[in-house]
Every structure is written in C-alpha cells, then in structure tokens.
XYZ file of C-alpha atoms in Angstrom:
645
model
C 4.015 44.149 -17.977
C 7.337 42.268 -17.957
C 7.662 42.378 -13.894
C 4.167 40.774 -14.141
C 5.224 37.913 -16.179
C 8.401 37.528 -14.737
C 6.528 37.018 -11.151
C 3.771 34.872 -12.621
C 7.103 32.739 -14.168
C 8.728 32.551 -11.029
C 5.486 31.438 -9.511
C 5.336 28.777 -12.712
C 9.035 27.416 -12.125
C 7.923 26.972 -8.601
C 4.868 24.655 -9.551
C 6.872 22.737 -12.125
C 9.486 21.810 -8.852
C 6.578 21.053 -6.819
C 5.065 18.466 -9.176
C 8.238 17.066 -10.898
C 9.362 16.699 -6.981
C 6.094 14.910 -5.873
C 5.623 13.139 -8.891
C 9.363 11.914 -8.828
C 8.864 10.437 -4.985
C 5.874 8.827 -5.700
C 6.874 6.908 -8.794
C 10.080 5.867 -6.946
C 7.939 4.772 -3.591
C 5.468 3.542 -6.219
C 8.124 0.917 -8.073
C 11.461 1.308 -7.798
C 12.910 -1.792 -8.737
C 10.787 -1.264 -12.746
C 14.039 0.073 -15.088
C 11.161 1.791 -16.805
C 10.571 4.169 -13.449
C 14.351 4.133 -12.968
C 14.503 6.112 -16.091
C 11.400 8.292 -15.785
C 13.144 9.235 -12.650
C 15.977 9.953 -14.219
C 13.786 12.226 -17.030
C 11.730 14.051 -13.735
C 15.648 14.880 -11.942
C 16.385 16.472 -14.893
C 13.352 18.415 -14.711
C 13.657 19.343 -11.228
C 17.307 20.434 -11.933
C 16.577 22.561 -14.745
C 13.789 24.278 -13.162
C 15.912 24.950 -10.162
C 18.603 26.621 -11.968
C 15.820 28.684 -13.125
C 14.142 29.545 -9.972
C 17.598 31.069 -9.098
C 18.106 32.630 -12.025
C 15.053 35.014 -11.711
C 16.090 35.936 -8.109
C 20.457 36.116 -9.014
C 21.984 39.438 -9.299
C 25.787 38.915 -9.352
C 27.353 37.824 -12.628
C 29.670 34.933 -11.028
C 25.821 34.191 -9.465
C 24.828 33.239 -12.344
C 27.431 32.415 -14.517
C 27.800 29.450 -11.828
C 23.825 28.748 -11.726
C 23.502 28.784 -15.952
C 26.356 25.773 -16.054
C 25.420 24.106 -12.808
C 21.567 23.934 -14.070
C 22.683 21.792 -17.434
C 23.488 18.776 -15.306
C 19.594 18.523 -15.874
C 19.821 19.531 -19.440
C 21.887 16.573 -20.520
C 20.397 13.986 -18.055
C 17.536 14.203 -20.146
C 18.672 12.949 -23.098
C 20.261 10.210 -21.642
C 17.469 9.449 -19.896
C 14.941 9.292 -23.196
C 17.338 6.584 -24.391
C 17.385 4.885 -20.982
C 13.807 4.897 -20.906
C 13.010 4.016 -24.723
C 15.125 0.347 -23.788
C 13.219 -0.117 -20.754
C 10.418 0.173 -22.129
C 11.198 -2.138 -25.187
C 12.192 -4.591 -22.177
C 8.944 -4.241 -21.163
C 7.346 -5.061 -24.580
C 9.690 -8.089 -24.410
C 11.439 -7.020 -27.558
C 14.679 -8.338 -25.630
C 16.737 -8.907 -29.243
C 16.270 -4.882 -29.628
C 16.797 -4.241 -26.058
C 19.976 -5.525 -25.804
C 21.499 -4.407 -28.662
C 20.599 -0.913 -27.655
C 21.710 -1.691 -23.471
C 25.317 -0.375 -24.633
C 23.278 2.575 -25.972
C 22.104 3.655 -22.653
C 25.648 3.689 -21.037
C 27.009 5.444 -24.228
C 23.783 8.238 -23.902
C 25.028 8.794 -20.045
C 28.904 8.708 -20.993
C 28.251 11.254 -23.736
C 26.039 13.417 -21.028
C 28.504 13.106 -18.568
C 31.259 14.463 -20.910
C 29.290 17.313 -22.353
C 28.140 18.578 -18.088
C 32.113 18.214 -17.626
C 32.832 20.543 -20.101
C 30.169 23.327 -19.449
C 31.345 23.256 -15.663
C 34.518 23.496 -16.631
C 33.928 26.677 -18.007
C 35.027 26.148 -21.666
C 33.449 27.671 -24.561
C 32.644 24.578 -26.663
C 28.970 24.135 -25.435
C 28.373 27.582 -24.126
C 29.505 30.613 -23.712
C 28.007 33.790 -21.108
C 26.223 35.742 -23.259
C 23.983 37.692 -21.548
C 24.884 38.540 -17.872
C 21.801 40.240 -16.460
C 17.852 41.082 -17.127
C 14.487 39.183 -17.395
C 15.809 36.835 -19.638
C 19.735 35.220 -18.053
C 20.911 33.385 -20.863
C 24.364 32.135 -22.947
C 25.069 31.913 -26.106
C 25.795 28.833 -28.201
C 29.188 27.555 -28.523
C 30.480 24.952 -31.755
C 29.286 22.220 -29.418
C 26.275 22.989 -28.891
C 25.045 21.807 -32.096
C 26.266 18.392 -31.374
C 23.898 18.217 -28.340
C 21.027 19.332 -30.091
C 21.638 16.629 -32.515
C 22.147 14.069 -29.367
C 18.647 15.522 -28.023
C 16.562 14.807 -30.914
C 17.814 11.496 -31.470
C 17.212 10.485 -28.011
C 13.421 12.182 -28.551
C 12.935 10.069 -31.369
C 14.365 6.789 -29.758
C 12.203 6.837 -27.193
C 8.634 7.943 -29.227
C 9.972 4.672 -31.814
C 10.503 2.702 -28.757
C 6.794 4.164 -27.067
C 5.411 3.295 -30.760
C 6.618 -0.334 -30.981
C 5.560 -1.652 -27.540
C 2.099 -0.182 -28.338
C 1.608 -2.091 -31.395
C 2.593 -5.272 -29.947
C -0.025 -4.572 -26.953
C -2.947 -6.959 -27.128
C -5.193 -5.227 -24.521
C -7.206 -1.770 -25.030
C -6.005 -0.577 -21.464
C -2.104 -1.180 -22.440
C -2.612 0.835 -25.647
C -4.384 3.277 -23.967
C -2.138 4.146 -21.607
C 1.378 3.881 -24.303
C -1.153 6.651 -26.231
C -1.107 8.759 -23.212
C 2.822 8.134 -22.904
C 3.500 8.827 -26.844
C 1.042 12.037 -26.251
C 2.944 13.665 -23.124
C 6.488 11.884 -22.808
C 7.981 15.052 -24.603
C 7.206 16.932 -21.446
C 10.798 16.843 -19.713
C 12.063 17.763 -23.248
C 10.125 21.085 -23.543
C 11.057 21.753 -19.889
C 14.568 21.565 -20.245
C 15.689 22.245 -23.392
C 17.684 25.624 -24.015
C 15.345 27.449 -26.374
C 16.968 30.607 -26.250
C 20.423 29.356 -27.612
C 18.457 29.065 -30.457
C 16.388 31.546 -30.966
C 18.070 35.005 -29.891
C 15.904 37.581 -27.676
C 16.475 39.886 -30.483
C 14.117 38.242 -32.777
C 10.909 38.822 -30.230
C 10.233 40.968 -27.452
C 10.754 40.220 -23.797
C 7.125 40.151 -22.467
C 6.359 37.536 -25.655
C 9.503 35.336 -24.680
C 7.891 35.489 -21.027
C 4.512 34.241 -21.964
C 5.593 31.711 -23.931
C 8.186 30.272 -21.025
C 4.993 30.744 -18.625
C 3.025 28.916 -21.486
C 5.385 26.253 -21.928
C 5.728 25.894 -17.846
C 1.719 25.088 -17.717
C 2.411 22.702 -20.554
C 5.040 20.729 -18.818
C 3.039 20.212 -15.233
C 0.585 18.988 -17.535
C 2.187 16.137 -19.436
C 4.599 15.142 -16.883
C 1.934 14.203 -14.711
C 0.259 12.292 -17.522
C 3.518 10.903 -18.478
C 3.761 9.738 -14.666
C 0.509 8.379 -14.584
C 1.307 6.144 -17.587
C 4.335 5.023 -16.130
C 2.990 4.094 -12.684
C 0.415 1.299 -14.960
C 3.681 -0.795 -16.162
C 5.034 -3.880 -14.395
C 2.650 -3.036 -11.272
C 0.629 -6.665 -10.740
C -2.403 -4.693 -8.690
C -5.929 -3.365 -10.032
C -5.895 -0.426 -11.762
C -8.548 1.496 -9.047
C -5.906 1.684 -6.365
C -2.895 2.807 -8.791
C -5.533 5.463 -9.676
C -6.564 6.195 -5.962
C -3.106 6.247 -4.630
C -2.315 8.416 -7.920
C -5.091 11.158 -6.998
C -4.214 11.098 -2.991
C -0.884 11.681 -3.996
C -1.345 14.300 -6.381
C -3.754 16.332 -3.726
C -1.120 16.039 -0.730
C 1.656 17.014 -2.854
C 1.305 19.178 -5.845
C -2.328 20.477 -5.156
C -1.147 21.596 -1.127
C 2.302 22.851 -2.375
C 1.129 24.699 -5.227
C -1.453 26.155 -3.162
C 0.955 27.299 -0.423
C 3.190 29.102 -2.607
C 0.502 30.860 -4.518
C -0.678 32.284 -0.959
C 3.054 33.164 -0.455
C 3.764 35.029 -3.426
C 0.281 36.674 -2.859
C 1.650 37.743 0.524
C 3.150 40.916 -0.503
C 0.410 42.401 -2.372
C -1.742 41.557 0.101
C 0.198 42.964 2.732
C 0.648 46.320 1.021
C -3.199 46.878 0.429
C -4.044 46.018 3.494
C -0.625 47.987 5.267
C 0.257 44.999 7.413
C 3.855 43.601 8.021
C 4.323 40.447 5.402
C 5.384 38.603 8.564
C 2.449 38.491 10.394
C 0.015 37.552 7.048
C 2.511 34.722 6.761
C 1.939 33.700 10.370
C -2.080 33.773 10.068
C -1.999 32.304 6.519
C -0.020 29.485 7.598
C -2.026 28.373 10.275
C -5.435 29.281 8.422
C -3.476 27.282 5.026
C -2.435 24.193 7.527
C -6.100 24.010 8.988
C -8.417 24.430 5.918
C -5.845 22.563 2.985
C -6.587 18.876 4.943
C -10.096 19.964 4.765
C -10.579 20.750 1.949
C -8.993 17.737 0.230
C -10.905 15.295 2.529
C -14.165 17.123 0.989
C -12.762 16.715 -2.375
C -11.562 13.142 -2.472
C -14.860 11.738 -2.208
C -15.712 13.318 -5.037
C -12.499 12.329 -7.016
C -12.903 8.630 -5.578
C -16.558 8.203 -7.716
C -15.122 9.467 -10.838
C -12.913 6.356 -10.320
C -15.010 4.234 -9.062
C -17.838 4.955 -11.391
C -18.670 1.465 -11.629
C -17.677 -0.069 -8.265
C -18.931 2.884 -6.578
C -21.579 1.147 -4.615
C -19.595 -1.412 -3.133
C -16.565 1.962 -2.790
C -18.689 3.225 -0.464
C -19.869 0.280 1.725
C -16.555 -0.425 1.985
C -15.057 2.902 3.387
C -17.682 3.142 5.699
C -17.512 -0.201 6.715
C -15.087 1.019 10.039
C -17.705 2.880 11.506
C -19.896 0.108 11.113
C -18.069 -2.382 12.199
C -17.831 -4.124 15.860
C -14.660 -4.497 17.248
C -13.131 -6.089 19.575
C -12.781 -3.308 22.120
C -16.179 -2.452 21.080
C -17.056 -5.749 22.396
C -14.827 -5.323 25.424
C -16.000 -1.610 25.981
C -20.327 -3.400 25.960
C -19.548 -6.070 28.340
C -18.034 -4.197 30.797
C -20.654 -1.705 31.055
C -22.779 -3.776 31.026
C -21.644 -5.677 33.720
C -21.528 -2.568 35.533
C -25.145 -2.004 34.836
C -25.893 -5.355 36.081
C -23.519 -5.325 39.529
C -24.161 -2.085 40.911
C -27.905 -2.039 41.511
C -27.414 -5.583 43.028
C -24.597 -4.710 45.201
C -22.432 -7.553 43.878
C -18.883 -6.486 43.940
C -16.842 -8.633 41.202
C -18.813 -9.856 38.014
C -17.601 -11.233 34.606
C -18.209 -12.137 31.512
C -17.103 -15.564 29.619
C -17.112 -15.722 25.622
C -15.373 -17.709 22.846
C -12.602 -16.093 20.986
C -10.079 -17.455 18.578
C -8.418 -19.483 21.128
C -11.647 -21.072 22.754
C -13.734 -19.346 25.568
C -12.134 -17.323 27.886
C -12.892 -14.258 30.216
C -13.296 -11.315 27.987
C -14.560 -8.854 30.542
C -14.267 -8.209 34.399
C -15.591 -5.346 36.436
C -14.499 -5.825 40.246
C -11.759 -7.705 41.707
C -9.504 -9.161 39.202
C -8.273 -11.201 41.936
C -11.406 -12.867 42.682
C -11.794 -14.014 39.018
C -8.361 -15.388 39.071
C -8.837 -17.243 42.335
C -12.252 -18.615 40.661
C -10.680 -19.673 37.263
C -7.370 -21.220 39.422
C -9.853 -23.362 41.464
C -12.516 -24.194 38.698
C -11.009 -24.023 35.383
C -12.888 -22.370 32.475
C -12.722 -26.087 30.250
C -14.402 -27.417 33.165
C -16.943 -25.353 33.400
C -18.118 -24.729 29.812
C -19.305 -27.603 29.867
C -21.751 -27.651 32.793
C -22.925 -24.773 31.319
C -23.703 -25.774 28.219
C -25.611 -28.739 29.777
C -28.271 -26.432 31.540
C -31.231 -26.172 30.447
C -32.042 -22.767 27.967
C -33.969 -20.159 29.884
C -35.630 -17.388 27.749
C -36.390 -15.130 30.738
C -33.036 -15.432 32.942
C -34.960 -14.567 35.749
C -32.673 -14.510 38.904
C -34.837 -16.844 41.023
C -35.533 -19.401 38.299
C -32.606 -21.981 38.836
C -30.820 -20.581 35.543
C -27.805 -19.540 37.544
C -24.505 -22.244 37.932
C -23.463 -21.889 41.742
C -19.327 -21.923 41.513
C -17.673 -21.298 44.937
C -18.703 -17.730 45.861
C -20.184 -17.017 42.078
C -23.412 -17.449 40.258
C -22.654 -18.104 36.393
C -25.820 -17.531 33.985
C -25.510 -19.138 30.497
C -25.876 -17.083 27.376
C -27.139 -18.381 24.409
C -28.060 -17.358 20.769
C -31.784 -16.827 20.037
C -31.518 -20.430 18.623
C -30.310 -21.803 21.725
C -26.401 -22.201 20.893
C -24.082 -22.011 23.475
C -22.115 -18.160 24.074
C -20.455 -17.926 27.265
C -21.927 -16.996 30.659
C -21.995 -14.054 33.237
C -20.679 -14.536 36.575
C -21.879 -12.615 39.827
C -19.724 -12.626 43.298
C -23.224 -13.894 44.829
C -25.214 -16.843 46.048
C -28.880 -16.540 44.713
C -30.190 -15.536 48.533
C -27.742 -12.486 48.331
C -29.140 -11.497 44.871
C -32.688 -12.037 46.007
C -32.132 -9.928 48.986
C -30.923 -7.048 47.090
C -33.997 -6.963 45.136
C -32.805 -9.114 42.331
C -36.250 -10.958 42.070
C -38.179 -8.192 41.719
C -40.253 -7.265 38.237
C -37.805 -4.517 37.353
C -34.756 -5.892 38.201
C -35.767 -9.312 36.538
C -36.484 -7.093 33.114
C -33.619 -4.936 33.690
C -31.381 -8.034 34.132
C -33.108 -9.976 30.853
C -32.848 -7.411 28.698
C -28.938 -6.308 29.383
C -28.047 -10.273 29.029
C -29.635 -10.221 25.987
C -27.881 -7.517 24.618
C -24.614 -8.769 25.656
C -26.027 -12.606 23.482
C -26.788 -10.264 20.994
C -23.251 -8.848 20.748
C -21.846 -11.882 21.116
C -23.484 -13.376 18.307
C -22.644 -10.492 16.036
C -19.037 -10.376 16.880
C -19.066 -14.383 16.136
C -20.731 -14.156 13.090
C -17.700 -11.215 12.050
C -15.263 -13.181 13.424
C -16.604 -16.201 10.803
C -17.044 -13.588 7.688
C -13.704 -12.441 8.255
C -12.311 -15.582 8.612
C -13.873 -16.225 5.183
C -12.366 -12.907 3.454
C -8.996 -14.304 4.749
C -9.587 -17.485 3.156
C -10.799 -15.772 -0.027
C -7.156 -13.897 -0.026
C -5.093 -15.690 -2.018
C -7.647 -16.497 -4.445
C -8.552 -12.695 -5.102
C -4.822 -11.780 -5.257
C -4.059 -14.452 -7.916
C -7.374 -13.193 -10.222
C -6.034 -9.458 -8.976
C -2.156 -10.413 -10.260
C -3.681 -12.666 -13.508
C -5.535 -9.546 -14.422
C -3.071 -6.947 -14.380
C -1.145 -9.215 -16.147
C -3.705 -9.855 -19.086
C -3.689 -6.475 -19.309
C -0.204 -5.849 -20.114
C 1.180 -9.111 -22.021
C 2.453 -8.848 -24.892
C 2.498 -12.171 -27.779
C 5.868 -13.305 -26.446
C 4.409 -12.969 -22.399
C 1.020 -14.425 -23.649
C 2.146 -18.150 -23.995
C 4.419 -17.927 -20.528
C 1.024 -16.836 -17.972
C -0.372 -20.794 -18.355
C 3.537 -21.530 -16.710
C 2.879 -19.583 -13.803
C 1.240 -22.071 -11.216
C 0.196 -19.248 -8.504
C -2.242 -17.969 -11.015
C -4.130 -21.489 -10.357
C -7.594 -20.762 -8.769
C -6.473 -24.009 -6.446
C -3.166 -22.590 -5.535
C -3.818 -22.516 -1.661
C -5.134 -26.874 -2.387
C -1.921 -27.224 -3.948
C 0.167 -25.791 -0.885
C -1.882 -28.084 1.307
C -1.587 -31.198 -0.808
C 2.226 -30.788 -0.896
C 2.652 -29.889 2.670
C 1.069 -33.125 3.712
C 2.917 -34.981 1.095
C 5.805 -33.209 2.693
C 8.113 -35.915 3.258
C 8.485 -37.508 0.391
C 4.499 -38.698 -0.475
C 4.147 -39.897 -3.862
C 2.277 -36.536 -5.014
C 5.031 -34.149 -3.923
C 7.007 -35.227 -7.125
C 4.000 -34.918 -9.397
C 2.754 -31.494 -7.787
C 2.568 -28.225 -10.161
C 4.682 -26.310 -7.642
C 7.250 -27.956 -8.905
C 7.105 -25.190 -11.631
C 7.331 -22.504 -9.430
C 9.938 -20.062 -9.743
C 11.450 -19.985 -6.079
C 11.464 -23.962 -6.893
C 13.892 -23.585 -9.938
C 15.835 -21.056 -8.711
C 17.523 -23.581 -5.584
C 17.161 -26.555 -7.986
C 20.747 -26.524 -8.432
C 21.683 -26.357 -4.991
C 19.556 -29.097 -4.342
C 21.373 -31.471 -6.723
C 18.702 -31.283 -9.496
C 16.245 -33.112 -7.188
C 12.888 -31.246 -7.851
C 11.210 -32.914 -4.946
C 13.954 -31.529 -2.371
C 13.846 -28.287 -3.966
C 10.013 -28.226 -3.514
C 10.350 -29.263 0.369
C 13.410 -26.612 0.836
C 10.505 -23.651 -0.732
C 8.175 -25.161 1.767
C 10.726 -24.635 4.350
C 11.719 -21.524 3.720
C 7.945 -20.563 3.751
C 7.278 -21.818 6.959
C 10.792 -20.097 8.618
C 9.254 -16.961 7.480
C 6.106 -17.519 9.200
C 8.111 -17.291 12.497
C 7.479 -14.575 14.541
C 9.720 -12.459 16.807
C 11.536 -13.620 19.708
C 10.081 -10.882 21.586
C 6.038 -11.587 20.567
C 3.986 -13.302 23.287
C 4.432 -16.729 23.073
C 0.907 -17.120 23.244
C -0.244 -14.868 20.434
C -2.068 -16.094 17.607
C 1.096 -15.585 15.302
C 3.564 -18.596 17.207
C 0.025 -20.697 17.624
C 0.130 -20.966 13.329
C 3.527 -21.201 13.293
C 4.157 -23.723 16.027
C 0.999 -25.993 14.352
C 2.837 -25.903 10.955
C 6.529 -27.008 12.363
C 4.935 -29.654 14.088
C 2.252 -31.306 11.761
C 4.510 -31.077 8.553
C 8.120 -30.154 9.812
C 7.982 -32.465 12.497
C 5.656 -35.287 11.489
C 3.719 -34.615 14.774
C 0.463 -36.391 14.534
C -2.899 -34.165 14.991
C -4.047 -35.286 18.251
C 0.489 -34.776 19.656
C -0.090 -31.179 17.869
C -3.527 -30.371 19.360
C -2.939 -31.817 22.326
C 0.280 -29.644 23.163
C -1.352 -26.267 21.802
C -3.960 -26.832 24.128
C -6.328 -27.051 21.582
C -9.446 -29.595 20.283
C -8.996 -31.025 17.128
C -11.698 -29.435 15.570
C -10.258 -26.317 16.657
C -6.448 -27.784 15.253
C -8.098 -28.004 11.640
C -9.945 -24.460 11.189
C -6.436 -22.980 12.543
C -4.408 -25.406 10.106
C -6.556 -24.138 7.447
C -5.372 -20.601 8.471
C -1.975 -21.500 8.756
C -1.977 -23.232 4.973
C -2.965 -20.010 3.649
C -0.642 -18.536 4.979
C 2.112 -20.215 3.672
C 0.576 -19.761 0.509
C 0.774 -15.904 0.790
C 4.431 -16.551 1.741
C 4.892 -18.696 -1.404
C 3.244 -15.533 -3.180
C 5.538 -12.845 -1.959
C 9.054 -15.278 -2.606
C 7.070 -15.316 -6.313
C 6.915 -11.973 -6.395
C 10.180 -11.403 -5.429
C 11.856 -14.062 -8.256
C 9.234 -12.174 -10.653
C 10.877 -9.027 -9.958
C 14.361 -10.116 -10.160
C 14.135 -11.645 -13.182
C 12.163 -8.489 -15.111
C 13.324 -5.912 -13.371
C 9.118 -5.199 -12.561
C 7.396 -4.396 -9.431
C-alpha cells in the first residue's frame, strides 16, 4: 500500500509543478506590469519551489541528498508568506484604498526582509528553524527548531492579511462580476499556503500511520491544483481593460496546452513501467511509440475539445462565435482573387491561342494589373506606352455589353491588345481583360463561335463577379477598421465598469478616450493643428499623455496637445527598409504633409499620385490611426501610473 501512494504522490507533486509552472507563465505573459500578478507570481514560485524539493525528496537516497534538498526547498516556504502580504497591498491598491496601502508598502519589504533572514538561517544549517530529524523513508522530514514557531506565527498573519485585504476590496466592489470573482479569490487564495506549508513539523508521523499521512499529502496535492488555478483565474480578471470572453478563452487554451498535455504526458510516463512489464517489452521502446502516438493524438484531441469548451463560454455569443471562426474559410482573399484571375485567364488564352493576357482591377491604390498569364514583358511594354490612368477611362466610356461577345465591338484595340470592360451587374465600372490579339486573330481562332462566345461570357462574368465580391470586402472591412476605435473604447469602458470601485467611479467621466467621438476629436484637433481656435478648447487636452509633457512644454496646454499629436504621427512611421510604396508610408506620408506640413489637399494628393476623393477615404484611415496611437500612449500612462495592464 505505501509504495502505491508514494508513486501516486510522486505522480501528484509532478502535476502540482506542471500547473503552478504553466499557470505562473501565463499570468506573467498575461500582465506583468499588475503588482497584483507580481505577487501571485511570487505566491505560484513558492509553490513550484516547494513542490520541487519534494519531487526530489521521494527519489533522494543519500542523507547529505537530502539534508541539502529539505533546506534548499524552504526558499519556497518563506516566499510565501511574504508574498500573501505582497499580494494583500496590491490588491488593496487595486481597491484604491491607497491610505491603507501605503501604510502597509513598508510591510511588504519588512515580510521579504524577515523571509530572507529566516531562508539564510535554514541554509546555513543552524538549528533555530529546523533541525534533520528524520533522514530516510516515505516520509523525509525535520524536526522543529525554537524558531520555527516564530514562522508559523509570521505565516498566519500573512494568511489573514491577505483574506482581510481580499475581504475589503470586495465590499467596496460595485459590480456583480468584481465580487464574483474576489469570492472565487477569498475561496481558493489559501492554495499556495496548503501547498507549502510544513505540516509535519507539526504534527509528528508518530501520531498517524504512514499510508494515512500519504493520502492526505496526495489529498491535499489535488486540492492545491485545484484552487491555484481558480486563484489564477481570478487574478488574470484585475487591471486587464479587455472583455472577459477572451481572458476566459486564452485562460482555457492555456490551461489545455499546458497543464492538460503535461499532466497527460507524465501520467503515460509513470504508466510506462507497468506497462512494460505486463507486456515484457523494454521501457525504452514504449517510451519511443508513446511519444510519438502522445505528440500526434494530444493536438487532436484538444482541437476536438476546444470547441466544445469555447460554447460553454460563449453561451450567449455563440452564434456570432461561430460565424466568426469560420469566417477564414469563407472568406476571399486576395490571393484567392489573384489565384481566379489567373486561371481564368488561362482558361480564356489557351483555347484562343493568344499568348499574353491580363487582367485590370481597382485595389486600394486605384486600378492596376492584378493578374498576368504570358509575357510579363509585353504587359510592361503596353502599360509604359499607354498608361493604365489613361486608359480607365476610355474604358469606362464604352458602352455596357451584357453578352461580351468577341465580334460585337466590346473590345478596346490598344497597340497589339484587345481590352474588354468588366462591369458589375448594375453596370459600374471593374477593370478590363486584355488579350495579345486584334479581333481578326481572335475570330480566326474560333473566338466567334457559339461555344467560345459562351465559354468566354461566362468566365468574364465570373471574374465581375469576384471582383465585385472582393470590393464589397474590401468596403466592409474598411468599415470594421473604422468601427475600431469605437469598439475598443466601449471594450476598455466596460471592463472598467466592471471593476471600479467608489473612489475610480467619479474619475471614468475624466478619461476623454472613453468618448464615443474620440476618433472626431483626433480629427478636429489635427486640422486645428496649428494653432486653430478649437485646439485650445479640445477635450484632449485632458488626456493623460497631454499632462504628462505639460511641464516640458512650459504649461502651454495647446503645445502640449500638438507635441501628443506629434509624437502620434512619428510613430506611425514605418521602417526604413518597407517599400516606399506600401500602404503603411502612403498614411504616413498623407498625415506629415496635410497637418505636419500644412500641405494643401490637392499639393498632398497630387504628389501621392492620388485623386482627391481617393486623398479623403485614405485620410480618414490615417485619422484613425492616430487615434489608435493616441490609445496605446493612454494605455501606456494608464499603466504607469496604476501599476495595471
């Protein structure tokens, strides 16, 4: 019975590791800069120390072996503590009960001193703490020295700080969600105490058997993987200004590609040797098999699973979940686009014997050629002689043909290459094709005849047709973009809502981003840029960036305003090393010159190469995304000055 439970503990202290590990790196990745995650980290390390030391234990056989493991493993022991009281004044931070925070601030440094004092003299090997007691067996353990008492006192009164601390911020939260959650934290955050805490120094072995001292270390293992991960999930809620489904979703991924797989791989490991005896196999090669079967099957299995997992979250958005995941599959791309048009062009060439074709359609910098099958340099030699501005619009001046019949006089003659308009059901204008033939070659190679002239119709329709349905993409997405910063600021006023406090209640009105006009208010100061008469009146004065370089500025709000603007802008520039041509300079080059630059529209549009209708729908993309810009620096003076994500 006891080698049983002591393998079925080793296989628990392995699981505890596993989780405190995973749970530790995603909390950290999750929201570093919160001091409450600072000190839950601090709580899991001394988990994951603890746990360690006992790991070893099982498996030690020489006395100095574990003499050295039993001290080295209460560097975890006594972080604990310390961290309870770090994490109780974080968390009263958090509640904005600053008065109490403070005062207890020297606490926390006292809590690690004291820790730091009581690992020195356990490593030291004195006998004030502990002492070896019991060298060897199940159950590796030392006995209590005259010290030890004053740590258990230091223990409980950290347990207690932080539960009074986990009690106070919950009464002063206004939202269900926020009291919710602090009832999960007060529930579970004892976890790291009942993992690491030295039972046995207490109670003596002597007073129960072994096998009952294993179950209830096996017993209070299960417990522990339990509430930490509760306790974690709690944690990962405060200070984080994003919804609530995706702390959830990342939460669950996380928890199946870290504990669930690792958990799972060292149960099949520790099965390994049973499993080889029964079946009289060398435990090499089951290990060899079981990896690769365990490395195939575990991905598998948790992409079956997650869907599953993803409408228990999602129970009420699970509709639009769904749409929404699938959407890539659905969606046409670009190189779907790309990938269409050139086979069809190939459809289209090769039963006429025309060598070079292409295609012409509008993208985000006006129409250009957006598919060639043939000789590239053919097409170049075409656009070089008869520009593609030119010839848009002759194109768009011919007269709509339904049928596109090759005979008809649909077709543009252009040097050595027929061009044949596309258009939208409706008639609108969407690029042409373009053949490397006059109309007597085509009708020569058959091109007039009843098949061909179907065959021909119905592939240029499908290529209007995917035209039409990439523009129409191209003008929802644009939209979505648009819609950005307005979903992030109802996203960030939210999670806010949901965690204010009375004293963080009256400061949300303050915070201008949160204004469902934010992006108008970016625009309106950018064109009052240089000193209009609105730039001085404008509610960005109030942001936080803004305040922050008031000083340096002289006190002059207006110059502090146009120095935030600035700084927006700079960081809209893109690397040296991007295309000069790519969409990211285009923005940025349109902003420095309309607003840094007091270049008028038509000097701007004229020197992008671009119409002026076409200058405004990419200024409105550029605005926005100098709000976003303004958003992050907001974030960032947000974070600096509560220490939240």
């Amino acid at each position: 019975m006891v080698p049983f439970l002591e393998r079925i503990n080793e296989i628990l202290f392995a699981a505890v590791l596993i989780v405190s590990f995973s749970l530790l790196s995603y909390i950290i990745l999750q929201n570093w800069r919160s001091d409450i995650v600072r000190a839950l980290s601090v709580l899991l390390a001394g988990v994951i120390i603890a746990y360690s030391g006992d790991l070893l234990l099982a498996r030690a056989q020489r006395p100095a072996t574990i003499e050295f493991l039993g001290r080295a493993q209460w560097l975890g022991i006594v972080l604990v503590p310390a961290g309870y009281i770090h994490f109780a004044n974080a968390l009263l931070a958090f509640g904005n009960a600053n008065a109490i925070a403070q005062r207890w601030r020297r606490s926390v440094y006292f809590a690690y001193l004291s820790s730091f004092i009581i690992f020195l003299l356990v490593v030291l090997g004195t006998n004030l703490v502990i002492h070896t007691g019991i060298p060897s067996g199940p159950i590796a353990q030392f006995q209590a020295g005259p010290l030890f008492w004053v740590y258990v006192i230091f223990f409980i009164i950290a347990m207690g700080t932080a539960l009074l601390a986990i009690l106070m911020v919950r009464r002063a939260a206004l939202t269900p969600s926020q009291r919710r959650r602090l009832g999960y934290l007060g529930a579970t955050f004892a976890a790291p105490g009942i993992g690491v805490f030295p039972f046995l120094l207490v109670a003596s072995p002597s007073m129960l058997p072994v096998s009952v001292i294993l179950m209830l270390q096996a017993l209070a293992s299960l417990i522990v993987i339990a509430m930490i991960t509760v306790m974690t999930y709690s944690v990962a809620f405060q200070g984080v200004l994003i919804p609530e489904r995706l702390i959830k979703q990342d939460f669950v991924r996380w928890w199946l590609y870290g504990p669930f797989v690792g958990i799972a791989t060292i149960l099949f490991i520790q099965a390994v040797p049973v499993m080889a005896q029964m079946l009289g196999l060398p435990a090499e090669t089951l290990i060899t098999f079981g990896v690769m079967v365990m490395t195939v099957l575990m991905p598998i299995f948790v992409t079956q699973v997650k869907p599953y997992l993803d409408a228990l979250i999602y129970r009420q958005d699970h509709a639009e979940i769904d749409y929404l995941r699938n959407l890539p599959r659905s969606v046409f791309t670009r190189a779907d686009l790309r990938t269409l048009l050139e086979n069809s062009l190939v459809a289209i060439c090769t039963p006429l014997q025309v060598k070079t074709g292409f295609v012409i359609a509008p993208g985000e910098d006006g129409f250009s050629i957006k598919a060639i099958w043939g000789s590239r340099r053919e097409v170049r030699r075409l656009v070089s002689e008869h520009p593609i501005g030119d010839l848009i619009p002759r194109l768009e001046a011919m007269p709509y043909d339904a049928s596109a019949s090759l005979d008809s006089g649909s077709f543009l003659v252009v040097g050595s290459f027929c061009l044949l308009p596309l258009r939208s059901p409706d008639g609108m204008f969407l690029g042409a094709i373009g053949l490397e033939a006059t109309t007597d070659q085509l009708r020569r190679n058959g091109g007039t005849s009843p098949e061909m002239r179907r065959m021909v119709t119905g592939l240029a329709h499908q290529i209007e047709l995917a035209l039409t349905t990439a523009q129409m993409q191209r003008q929802i997405f644009d939209a979505l973009r648009g819609l950005a910063p307005e979903m992030q600021s109802l996203q960030r006023l939210s999670s806010r809502l949901e965690q204010t406090t009375p004293l963080t209640l009256a400061t949300l009105d303050e915070d201008v981003v949160l204004h469902p006009e934010f992006s108008q208010l970016v625009k309106e100061a950018l064109t009052q840029f240089w000193g209009g008469p609105k730039l001085a009146e404008s509610p960005l004065i109030g942001l936080r960036s803004v305040r922050r370089v008031l000083a340096e500025q002289g006190g002059s709000p207006t110059q502090a305003l146009q120095t935030v603007l600035r700084q927006a802008i700079a960081n809209l520039r893109p690397d040296d090393q991007i295309d000069p041509s790519a969409q990211e300079w285009l923005l940025y080059n349109l902003l420095e010159g309309r607003f840094l630059r007091r270049q008028t529209v038509r000097d701007v549009a004229h020197r992008l190469a671009m119409s002026e209708s076409d200058f405004y729908r990419k200024q409105r993309a550029a605005i926005e995304e100098v709000a976003r810009q303004i958003l992050l620096m907001e974030e960032h003076e947000y974070e600096n000055s509560t220490g939240r994500r």
